[in-house]
Amino acid sequence: MNMKLSEVKKELLPPYGTQALCRNLVDTKFESLSEDNVAMLKSRLLDMTGCIFGGDIVPEDRFFYDLLKRQGGAEEAPLFADKGRLPLTSAVMHNCIHARANDYGNMNVEIFGEGIASHFGETMIPMSLTLADVFGVSGKDFITNQVVAEDTVARILYTLPDRWPTDMQLVSTAATAIAARYYKLDAAQAKVAFSYAATNATDPANSYYDYCQEFKLHNGESARMGILAAEIAKSGCWNGLEDPYFGHWGLISNKVPEGCLPDLYEKAFDGLGAQYYTEMRFKKGPGGIPTTAADACGKLLRQKMIEKYGKADPEQIKAVHVFCSDNIRHNYYQNPFSLRSHVNALFSHQFAVCCCLVYGARRIDLVQTPAILANEMLVRLAENSTMGRYPSPDGKKYIKATMELADGTVLEAEVDYDASMAERPTQEFIEAKFWEQFDAFGKLPKHVGEEIIRLAGRIEELDDMREYTSLLCLN
């Protein structure tokens, strides 16, 4: 269902709604944020910092970082998990691809009581850290820039008639919102910047289904687009669109019939400037968040094996069968595990179950292509496992896995699909996840990791964010 333009409140008719978003983006102060906004961002900052370090171990991505270094240029911005500085556009690509490399970052906007799949933070947080280093902002400014930029793109996302995977077309918008804050654009300039973000939106398209690494290049390219959009707007040389999102052939209005706006268009502006919405969900293992339940099934089956036999012996596993309840949309997570690669492992229910059966965990070091190829037993289990569907017992969504053992025993585990993704982790979990990746990176001493944790917990007290960002670089 869509709204006709004649039904929209006069004060929100395009371009007034987008103009209101732009004003709120550039005018918001730290004092407008809630305690929960600040606390959530501090947890997400530590989580994403760990992902930057963990992303450095992916061998398939190394050529791209080397390419950026060979191209060289002005030493404007820091390279996280690395040495040196590069032009800002190159540095944000380097840092954002690191953050997305293992698809382990926090995600999913929660707005108006609804959780919506989104992939903004893996671009916005490393990009914001890069810009914070270049511009030397305070911790409070860093937090404010991040929260209000996320709120801006969350409200645009909320209007989408079909959200996932269309949400990924808004990552360049998210990057531009961050850049607009650091470049101190005014509201009119912000709309110009958004014009180039919307008309040059990047989309990873079929890269997930085809297990192509482009899904992470998308984050880096979106960050580069955000910098270019801000530079274009700051120059004053080019004009923007009247309304890049909801105007004629706008990025969003183009998805509904002409003369209409999405049904949730007006609702998206409720509480603007009074309540700020951000991403809030954390991943428990590398890979797409839908694999959380499959991961849990593998761990439960391994624990049942220990309880029955006193130990977990993967050699005794004869077969593994994984099932989705029939109310879960079919997608690439349900394809056979067949490529024996890092990207295939990140988006496979069958691999998630089998990895946890073999190792009791699904860490970033275990999902790298060389590690997968080195474990013939894991490859055999995952490739020979099956994927099926079954009727939901109660209308909820579930992942179920069964394990057949050599002695004929069959063990079963079933996990609530949605609840597994929505569970809020403890601070202890977030810190343990950070250490998992910091240790896998292995190029910085422990005291640096301890200082990162300490500063992330009091980031709003920092006068200069370079006190934090300097810890993310090699000397």
Short mmCIF file of C-alpha atoms in Angstrom, two decimals:
data_model
loop_
_atom_site.label_atom_id
_atom_site.label_comp_id
_atom_site.label_asym_id
_atom_site.label_seq_id
_atom_site.Cartn_x
_atom_site.Cartn_y
_atom_site.Cartn_z
CA MET A 1 0.00 0.00 0.00
CA ASN A 2 1.30 3.47 -0.86
CA MET A 3 0.39 7.08 -0.02
CA LYS A 4 -0.77 9.42 -2.74
CA LEU A 5 1.03 12.77 -2.70
CA SER A 6 -2.34 14.43 -2.12
CA GLU A 7 -2.60 12.54 1.19
CA VAL A 8 0.75 13.70 2.60
CA LYS A 9 0.89 16.45 5.21
CA LYS A 10 1.85 19.73 3.58
CA GLU A 11 4.90 20.22 5.81
CA LEU A 12 6.28 16.82 4.76
CA LEU A 13 5.62 16.99 1.03
CA PRO A 14 8.86 16.47 -0.91
CA PRO A 15 11.32 18.10 -0.61
CA TYR A 16 10.33 19.27 2.91
CA GLY A 17 10.80 15.88 4.57
CA THR A 18 14.33 15.45 3.25
CA GLN A 19 15.11 19.05 4.16
CA ALA A 20 14.01 18.32 7.74
CA LEU A 21 16.32 15.30 7.85
CA CYS A 22 19.21 17.44 6.62
CA ARG A 23 18.56 20.16 9.21
CA ASN A 24 18.44 17.61 12.01
CA LEU A 25 21.62 15.96 10.72
CA VAL A 26 23.69 19.14 10.83
CA ASP A 27 22.12 20.75 13.93
CA THR A 28 22.04 17.88 16.47
CA LYS A 29 24.20 18.31 19.60
CA PHE A 30 25.55 15.71 22.02
CA GLU A 31 23.06 16.86 24.66
CA SER A 32 20.18 15.67 22.46
CA LEU A 33 21.28 12.04 22.67
CA SER A 34 20.01 9.55 25.22
CA GLU A 35 22.16 7.61 27.67
CA ASP A 36 21.26 4.47 25.74
CA ASN A 37 22.47 6.05 22.49
CA VAL A 38 25.85 6.70 24.09
CA ALA A 39 26.13 3.33 25.85
CA MET A 40 25.15 1.40 22.72
CA LEU A 41 27.67 3.23 20.56
CA LYS A 42 30.48 2.55 23.04
CA SER A 43 29.74 -1.18 22.88
CA ARG A 44 29.52 -1.07 19.10
CA LEU A 45 32.76 0.90 18.86
CA LEU A 46 34.69 -1.82 20.68
CA ASP A 47 32.94 -4.52 18.67
CA MET A 48 33.77 -2.87 15.35
CA THR A 49 37.34 -2.09 16.39
CA GLY A 50 37.85 -5.80 16.93
CA CYS A 51 36.43 -6.45 13.46
CA ILE A 52 38.97 -4.07 11.93
CA PHE A 53 41.82 -6.07 13.45
CA GLY A 54 40.22 -9.41 12.59
CA GLY A 55 39.65 -8.33 9.02
CA ASP A 56 43.37 -8.01 8.44
CA ILE A 57 43.88 -11.80 8.48
CA VAL A 58 41.77 -12.50 5.36
CA PRO A 59 44.34 -13.51 2.70
CA GLU A 60 42.06 -12.85 -0.29
CA ASP A 61 41.85 -9.14 0.60
CA ARG A 62 45.57 -8.47 0.89
CA PHE A 63 46.01 -7.59 -2.79
CA PHE A 64 43.54 -4.71 -2.46
CA TYR A 65 45.39 -3.11 0.44
CA ASP A 66 48.64 -3.51 -1.48
CA LEU A 67 47.00 -1.87 -4.51
CA LEU A 68 45.98 1.18 -2.48
CA LYS A 69 49.53 1.49 -1.15
CA ARG A 70 51.06 1.21 -4.62
CA GLN A 71 48.80 3.99 -5.83
CA GLY A 72 50.04 6.11 -2.93
CA GLY A 73 49.29 9.81 -2.70
CA ALA A 74 48.99 12.45 0.00
CA GLU A 75 49.45 11.10 3.53
CA GLU A 76 46.11 12.42 4.78
CA ALA A 77 44.50 9.64 6.79
CA PRO A 78 45.51 6.60 8.89
CA LEU A 79 45.47 2.97 7.84
CA PHE A 80 44.07 0.90 10.69
CA ALA A 81 45.73 -2.45 11.45
CA ASP A 82 48.58 -1.25 9.25
CA LYS A 83 51.37 1.32 8.89
CA GLY A 84 51.34 4.67 7.17
CA ARG A 85 48.78 7.10 5.80
CA LEU A 86 47.08 7.50 2.42
CA PRO A 87 44.68 9.94 0.74
CA LEU A 88 41.40 10.08 2.63
CA THR A 89 39.43 8.27 -0.07
CA SER A 90 41.94 5.40 -0.09
CA ALA A 91 42.16 5.23 3.71
CA VAL A 92 38.41 4.95 4.22
CA MET A 93 38.26 2.15 1.65
CA HIS A 94 41.12 0.33 3.40
CA ASN A 95 39.57 0.70 6.85
CA CYS A 96 35.98 -0.11 5.90
CA ILE A 97 36.90 -3.22 3.94
CA HIS A 98 38.87 -4.39 6.99
CA ALA A 99 35.79 -3.91 9.16
CA ARG A 100 33.52 -5.91 6.81
CA ALA A 101 36.10 -8.53 5.82
CA ASN A 102 34.74 -11.35 8.02
CA ASP A 103 31.16 -10.01 8.06
CA TYR A 104 31.35 -9.99 11.85
CA GLY A 105 30.23 -6.43 12.62
CA ASN A 106 27.11 -5.19 14.39
CA MET A 107 24.06 -4.40 12.28
CA ASN A 108 20.23 -4.15 12.20
CA VAL A 109 18.54 -0.85 12.94
CA GLU A 110 15.81 -0.86 15.58
CA ILE A 111 13.30 1.90 14.84
CA PHE A 112 9.75 2.40 16.11
CA GLY A 113 9.98 -0.98 17.85
CA GLU A 114 10.88 -2.80 14.65
CA GLY A 115 14.18 -4.50 13.81
CA ILE A 116 15.25 -3.94 10.20
CA ALA A 117 18.19 -5.57 8.44
CA SER A 118 20.83 -2.93 7.75
CA HIS A 119 24.53 -2.88 6.94
CA PHE A 120 25.58 0.66 7.81
CA GLY A 121 27.83 0.35 10.86
CA GLU A 122 30.57 -1.61 9.11
CA THR A 123 31.06 1.43 6.89
CA MET A 124 30.07 4.26 9.22
CA ILE A 125 32.12 3.40 12.32
CA PRO A 126 35.51 2.79 10.63
CA MET A 127 34.87 5.75 8.34
CA SER A 128 33.99 7.95 11.30
CA LEU A 129 37.14 6.83 13.13
CA THR A 130 39.20 7.72 10.06
CA LEU A 131 37.62 11.16 9.80
CA ALA A 132 37.91 11.70 13.56
CA ASP A 133 41.66 11.20 13.21
CA VAL A 134 41.91 13.59 10.25
CA PHE A 135 39.79 16.33 11.83
CA GLY A 136 40.88 15.78 15.44
CA VAL A 137 37.40 15.85 16.97
CA SER A 138 36.41 15.13 20.57
CA GLY A 139 34.85 11.90 21.77
CA LYS A 140 31.50 13.64 22.22
CA ASP A 141 31.60 14.90 18.65
CA PHE A 142 32.51 11.42 17.43
CA ILE A 143 29.49 9.95 19.21
CA THR A 144 27.13 12.69 18.02
CA ASN A 145 28.29 12.43 14.42
CA GLN A 146 27.76 8.67 14.45
CA VAL A 147 24.37 8.60 16.15
CA VAL A 148 22.67 11.38 14.19
CA ALA A 149 24.04 10.06 10.89
CA GLU A 150 22.66 6.60 11.66
CA ASP A 151 19.31 8.07 12.67
CA THR A 152 19.11 9.93 9.37
CA VAL A 153 19.65 6.86 7.23
CA ALA A 154 17.52 4.67 9.53
CA ARG A 155 14.52 6.90 8.90
CA ILE A 156 15.04 6.72 5.14
CA LEU A 157 15.43 2.94 5.40
CA TYR A 158 12.19 2.70 7.37
CA THR A 159 10.23 4.05 4.39
CA LEU A 160 11.44 1.37 1.97
CA PRO A 161 8.60 -0.85 0.75
CA ASP A 162 11.04 -3.76 0.38
CA ARG A 163 13.95 -3.45 2.78
CA TRP A 164 16.35 -6.39 2.56
CA PRO A 165 18.46 -6.54 0.47
CA THR A 166 17.51 -3.07 -0.82
CA ASP A 167 18.91 -1.59 2.41
CA MET A 168 22.38 -1.97 0.92
CA GLN A 169 21.60 0.78 -1.60
CA LEU A 170 21.60 3.17 1.36
CA VAL A 171 25.16 2.51 2.56
CA SER A 172 26.50 5.34 0.39
CA THR A 173 23.84 7.55 2.00
CA ALA A 174 25.04 6.45 5.43
CA ALA A 175 28.64 7.27 4.52
CA THR A 176 27.59 10.67 3.21
CA ALA A 177 25.69 11.44 6.41
CA ILE A 178 28.89 10.80 8.39
CA ALA A 179 31.00 12.88 6.01
CA ALA A 180 28.49 15.76 6.14
CA ARG A 181 29.03 16.06 9.90
CA TYR A 182 32.83 16.09 9.73
CA TYR A 183 32.88 18.51 6.80
CA LYS A 184 30.47 20.75 8.73
CA LEU A 185 28.07 21.05 5.82
CA ASP A 186 24.95 23.14 6.29
CA ALA A 187 21.52 21.66 5.56
CA ALA A 188 21.46 22.82 1.94
CA GLN A 189 24.94 21.41 1.32
CA ALA A 190 23.96 18.14 2.99
CA LYS A 191 21.11 17.73 0.49
CA VAL A 192 23.56 18.32 -2.35
CA ALA A 193 25.85 15.64 -0.91
CA PHE A 194 22.94 13.23 -0.54
CA SER A 195 22.07 13.85 -4.18
CA TYR A 196 25.34 12.25 -5.24
CA ALA A 197 25.04 9.48 -2.67
CA ALA A 198 21.58 8.57 -3.95
CA THR A 199 22.38 8.77 -7.66
CA ASN A 200 25.62 6.82 -7.23
CA ALA A 201 24.38 4.26 -4.71
CA THR A 202 26.48 1.11 -4.71
CA ASP A 203 24.81 -2.28 -4.43
CA PRO A 204 26.53 -5.64 -3.90
CA ALA A 205 23.78 -7.19 -6.05
CA ASN A 206 24.25 -10.95 -6.39
CA SER A 207 27.59 -11.16 -4.60
CA TYR A 208 26.14 -12.96 -1.58
CA TYR A 209 24.32 -15.60 -3.60
CA ASP A 210 27.40 -16.17 -5.75
CA TYR A 211 29.82 -15.96 -2.78
CA CYS A 212 31.75 -13.09 -4.36
CA GLN A 213 34.04 -10.87 -2.28
CA GLU A 214 32.38 -7.78 -3.77
CA PHE A 215 30.05 -7.70 -0.76
CA LYS A 216 32.85 -6.09 1.27
CA LEU A 217 34.23 -3.87 -1.51
CA HIS A 218 30.72 -2.37 -1.44
CA ASN A 219 31.45 -0.95 2.03
CA GLY A 220 34.73 0.60 0.98
CA GLU A 221 33.31 2.05 -2.23
CA SER A 222 30.36 3.51 -0.30
CA ALA A 223 32.80 5.23 2.07
CA ARG A 224 34.75 6.68 -0.87
CA MET A 225 31.46 7.90 -2.35
CA GLY A 226 30.62 9.62 0.94
CA ILE A 227 33.88 11.58 0.90
CA LEU A 228 33.41 12.60 -2.73
CA ALA A 229 29.81 13.65 -2.06
CA ALA A 230 30.90 15.89 0.81
CA GLU A 231 33.71 17.41 -1.25
CA ILE A 232 31.32 18.12 -4.13
CA ALA A 233 28.84 19.79 -1.78
CA LYS A 234 31.54 21.80 -0.02
CA SER A 235 32.86 23.13 -3.33
CA GLY A 236 29.59 24.91 -4.10
CA CYS A 237 30.19 24.29 -7.80
CA TRP A 238 27.42 21.78 -8.49
CA ASN A 239 23.75 21.76 -7.66
CA GLY A 240 21.95 18.86 -6.04
CA LEU A 241 18.56 17.32 -6.73
CA GLU A 242 15.39 18.87 -5.34
CA ASP A 243 14.82 15.69 -3.32
CA PRO A 244 17.23 12.78 -3.93
CA TYR A 245 15.08 10.26 -2.06
CA PHE A 246 11.41 11.15 -2.36
CA GLY A 247 11.31 13.54 -5.33
CA HIS A 248 10.85 12.71 -9.01
CA TRP A 249 12.68 9.44 -9.73
CA GLY A 250 14.22 9.58 -6.27
CA LEU A 251 16.06 6.59 -4.86
CA ILE A 252 13.01 5.66 -2.74
CA SER A 253 10.09 7.13 -4.70
CA ASN A 254 11.30 5.28 -7.79
CA LYS A 255 10.33 2.04 -6.02
CA VAL A 256 6.63 2.96 -5.77
CA PRO A 257 4.09 4.00 -8.44
CA GLU A 258 4.46 7.51 -9.86
CA GLY A 259 2.59 10.10 -7.83
CA CYS A 260 2.92 8.05 -4.64
CA LEU A 261 5.17 7.75 -1.62
CA PRO A 262 5.77 4.68 0.57
CA ASP A 263 3.04 3.99 3.12
CA LEU A 264 5.43 4.63 6.04
CA TYR A 265 6.76 7.92 4.69
CA GLU A 266 5.09 10.22 7.24
CA LYS A 267 5.74 7.86 10.15
CA ALA A 268 9.48 8.03 9.42
CA PHE A 269 9.60 11.62 10.70
CA ASP A 270 7.97 10.93 14.08
CA GLY A 271 10.18 12.11 16.94
CA LEU A 272 12.78 13.61 14.62
CA GLY A 273 15.29 15.46 16.78
CA ALA A 274 13.89 13.96 19.98
CA GLN A 275 14.70 10.27 19.55
CA TYR A 276 17.64 8.79 17.69
CA TYR A 277 17.69 5.30 16.16
CA THR A 278 20.83 3.28 15.45
CA GLU A 279 21.98 -0.25 14.74
CA MET A 280 21.80 -2.45 17.83
CA ARG A 281 22.47 -6.13 17.08
CA PHE A 282 25.76 -7.96 17.53
CA LYS A 283 26.97 -11.05 15.70
CA LYS A 284 28.11 -14.08 17.68
CA GLY A 285 30.16 -15.57 14.87
CA PRO A 286 31.72 -14.46 11.58
CA GLY A 287 29.30 -14.45 8.66
CA GLY A 288 25.75 -13.39 8.02
CA ILE A 289 23.68 -12.96 11.16
CA PRO A 290 21.12 -15.61 10.03
CA THR A 291 23.81 -18.25 10.71
CA THR A 292 23.55 -17.50 14.45
CA ALA A 293 20.94 -20.21 15.02
CA ALA A 294 22.88 -22.74 12.93
CA ASP A 295 26.00 -21.95 14.96
CA ALA A 296 24.03 -22.54 18.16
CA CYS A 297 22.70 -25.87 16.85
CA GLY A 298 26.23 -27.09 16.19
CA LYS A 299 27.36 -26.13 19.68
CA LEU A 300 24.32 -27.81 21.27
CA LEU A 301 24.94 -31.02 19.33
CA ARG A 302 28.59 -31.04 20.35
CA GLN A 303 27.59 -30.55 23.99
CA LYS A 304 25.09 -33.42 23.75
CA MET A 305 27.85 -35.62 22.36
CA ILE A 306 30.09 -34.71 25.32
CA GLU A 307 27.28 -35.42 27.79
CA LYS A 308 26.59 -38.85 26.26
CA TYR A 309 30.13 -40.04 25.56
CA GLY A 310 32.31 -37.92 27.85
CA LYS A 311 34.03 -36.22 24.92
CA ALA A 312 33.40 -34.76 21.49
CA ASP A 313 34.85 -36.98 18.77
CA PRO A 314 34.01 -35.62 15.30
CA GLU A 315 35.46 -38.77 13.73
CA GLN A 316 32.37 -40.61 15.01
CA ILE A 317 29.97 -38.35 13.11
CA LYS A 318 28.45 -40.23 10.19
CA ALA A 319 26.14 -37.56 8.80
CA VAL A 320 24.81 -34.08 9.51
CA HIS A 321 21.42 -32.80 8.41
CA VAL A 322 20.35 -29.15 8.71
CA PHE A 323 16.78 -27.87 8.36
CA CYS A 324 15.03 -24.50 8.13
CA SER A 325 11.43 -24.21 9.18
CA ASP A 326 9.22 -23.70 6.16
CA ASN A 327 8.42 -20.08 7.04
CA ILE A 328 12.04 -18.97 6.49
CA ARG A 329 12.67 -17.39 3.10
CA HIS A 330 14.94 -19.48 0.89
CA ASN A 331 18.25 -17.75 0.25
CA TYR A 332 21.97 -18.31 -0.21
CA TYR A 333 22.48 -19.53 3.37
CA GLN A 334 20.68 -22.71 2.36
CA ASN A 335 22.81 -23.48 -0.69
CA PRO A 336 25.20 -26.46 -0.44
CA PHE A 337 28.66 -25.77 0.96
CA SER A 338 30.79 -26.58 -2.08
CA LEU A 339 33.41 -23.89 -2.75
CA ARG A 340 35.63 -24.61 0.29
CA SER A 341 36.21 -20.89 0.62
CA HIS A 342 36.04 -18.13 3.22
CA VAL A 343 33.05 -16.38 1.62
CA ASN A 344 31.13 -19.64 1.17
CA ALA A 345 31.74 -20.41 4.86
CA LEU A 346 30.47 -16.99 5.96
CA PHE A 347 27.07 -17.54 4.36
CA SER A 348 26.37 -21.25 4.91
CA HIS A 349 24.11 -22.82 7.54
CA GLN A 350 25.70 -26.21 6.89
CA PHE A 351 29.24 -24.97 7.42
CA ALA A 352 28.21 -23.12 10.60
CA VAL A 353 26.79 -26.30 12.12
CA CYS A 354 29.72 -28.48 11.08
CA CYS A 355 32.41 -26.00 12.14
CA CYS A 356 30.92 -25.84 15.64
CA LEU A 357 30.64 -29.62 15.76
CA VAL A 358 34.33 -30.01 14.93
CA TYR A 359 35.82 -27.11 16.90
CA GLY A 360 33.13 -26.11 19.39
CA ALA A 361 33.35 -22.59 17.96
CA ARG A 362 33.26 -20.60 14.72
CA ARG A 363 36.12 -18.14 15.12
CA ILE A 364 37.58 -15.92 12.43
CA ASP A 365 40.75 -18.01 12.17
CA LEU A 366 38.65 -21.13 11.50
CA VAL A 367 36.70 -19.66 8.57
CA GLN A 368 39.70 -18.55 6.49
CA THR A 369 40.17 -20.45 3.24
CA PRO A 370 43.57 -21.96 4.21
CA ALA A 371 42.15 -23.22 7.53
CA ILE A 372 39.15 -24.77 5.79
CA LEU A 373 41.32 -26.53 3.21
CA ALA A 374 43.62 -27.83 5.94
CA ASN A 375 40.84 -29.73 7.73
CA GLU A 376 39.68 -32.56 5.48
CA MET A 377 37.26 -33.88 8.09
CA LEU A 378 35.46 -30.54 8.35
CA VAL A 379 35.26 -30.24 4.55
CA ARG A 380 33.88 -33.77 4.30
CA LEU A 381 31.23 -33.19 6.96
CA ALA A 382 30.13 -29.86 5.51
CA GLU A 383 30.06 -30.98 1.88
CA ASN A 384 28.22 -34.21 2.67
CA SER A 385 25.70 -32.56 4.98
CA THR A 386 22.18 -31.97 3.71
CA MET A 387 19.83 -29.00 3.88
CA GLY A 388 16.08 -29.40 4.13
CA ARG A 389 12.86 -27.78 5.31
CA TYR A 390 10.27 -28.81 7.86
CA PRO A 391 6.94 -27.46 9.16
CA SER A 392 7.27 -24.93 11.97
CA PRO A 393 5.85 -26.49 15.16
CA ASP A 394 4.30 -23.24 16.40
CA GLY A 395 4.53 -20.58 13.70
CA LYS A 396 7.93 -19.31 14.83
CA LYS A 397 11.05 -19.62 12.69
CA TYR A 398 13.60 -22.29 13.60
CA ILE A 399 16.85 -23.88 12.52
CA LYS A 400 17.19 -27.56 13.37
CA ALA A 401 20.15 -29.91 12.99
CA THR A 402 20.53 -33.65 13.48
CA MET A 403 23.73 -35.62 13.81
CA GLU A 404 24.00 -39.35 13.02
CA LEU A 405 26.83 -41.14 14.83
CA ALA A 406 28.70 -44.28 13.87
CA ASP A 407 26.94 -46.34 16.58
CA GLY A 408 23.51 -45.42 15.20
CA THR A 409 22.73 -42.71 17.74
CA VAL A 410 20.90 -39.65 16.38
CA LEU A 411 21.13 -36.36 18.28
CA GLU A 412 19.01 -33.30 17.52
CA ALA A 413 19.08 -29.58 18.32
CA GLU A 414 16.60 -26.83 17.47
CA VAL A 415 17.08 -23.07 17.95
CA ASP A 416 14.70 -20.13 17.60
CA TYR A 417 15.89 -18.31 14.47
CA ASP A 418 14.71 -14.77 15.25
CA ALA A 419 15.43 -14.83 18.98
CA SER A 420 19.01 -15.99 18.40
CA MET A 421 19.71 -12.88 16.31
CA ALA A 422 17.99 -10.42 18.64
CA GLU A 423 19.66 -11.42 21.92
CA ARG A 424 21.66 -8.54 23.41
CA PRO A 425 25.19 -9.69 24.38
CA THR A 426 26.90 -8.91 27.66
CA GLN A 427 29.90 -6.61 27.91
CA GLU A 428 31.96 -9.70 28.76
CA PHE A 429 30.94 -11.26 25.44
CA ILE A 430 31.83 -8.11 23.49
CA GLU A 431 35.25 -7.94 25.14
CA ALA A 432 35.89 -11.65 24.51
CA LYS A 433 34.95 -11.16 20.86
CA PHE A 434 37.36 -8.21 20.68
CA TRP A 435 40.21 -10.31 22.12
CA GLU A 436 39.46 -13.18 19.72
CA GLN A 437 40.12 -10.85 16.80
CA PHE A 438 42.89 -8.78 18.37
CA ASP A 439 44.80 -11.99 19.17
CA ALA A 440 44.20 -13.42 15.68
CA PHE A 441 45.65 -10.19 14.26
CA GLY A 442 48.64 -10.68 16.53
CA LYS A 443 50.68 -7.60 15.59
CA LEU A 444 50.13 -5.44 18.68
CA PRO A 445 51.02 -6.08 22.34
CA LYS A 446 48.34 -6.95 24.88
CA HIS A 447 48.59 -3.62 26.70
CA VAL A 448 47.40 -1.86 23.53
CA GLY A 449 44.29 -4.03 23.48
CA GLU A 450 43.69 -3.28 27.14
CA GLU A 451 43.97 0.45 26.48
CA ILE A 452 41.55 0.21 23.55
CA ILE A 453 38.97 -1.43 25.81
CA ARG A 454 39.52 1.19 28.50
CA LEU A 455 39.17 4.14 26.14
CA ALA A 456 36.18 2.69 24.29
CA GLY A 457 34.38 2.60 27.62
CA ARG A 458 34.95 6.32 28.23
CA ILE A 459 35.15 7.62 24.68
CA GLU A 460 32.90 10.60 25.46
CA GLU A 461 35.61 11.93 27.82
CA LEU A 462 38.31 12.22 25.14
CA ASP A 463 39.28 15.70 23.99
CA ASP A 464 40.88 14.32 20.83
CA MET A 465 39.85 11.03 19.21
CA ARG A 466 43.41 10.55 18.01
CA GLU A 467 44.15 9.24 21.49
CA TYR A 468 42.01 6.26 20.42
CA THR A 469 42.73 6.02 16.70
CA SER A 470 46.49 6.03 17.24
CA LEU A 471 46.09 2.69 19.02
CA LEU A 472 44.60 1.12 15.89
CA CYS A 473 47.73 1.67 13.80
CA LEU A 474 51.11 -0.02 13.62
CA ASN A 475 54.17 2.11 14.27
#
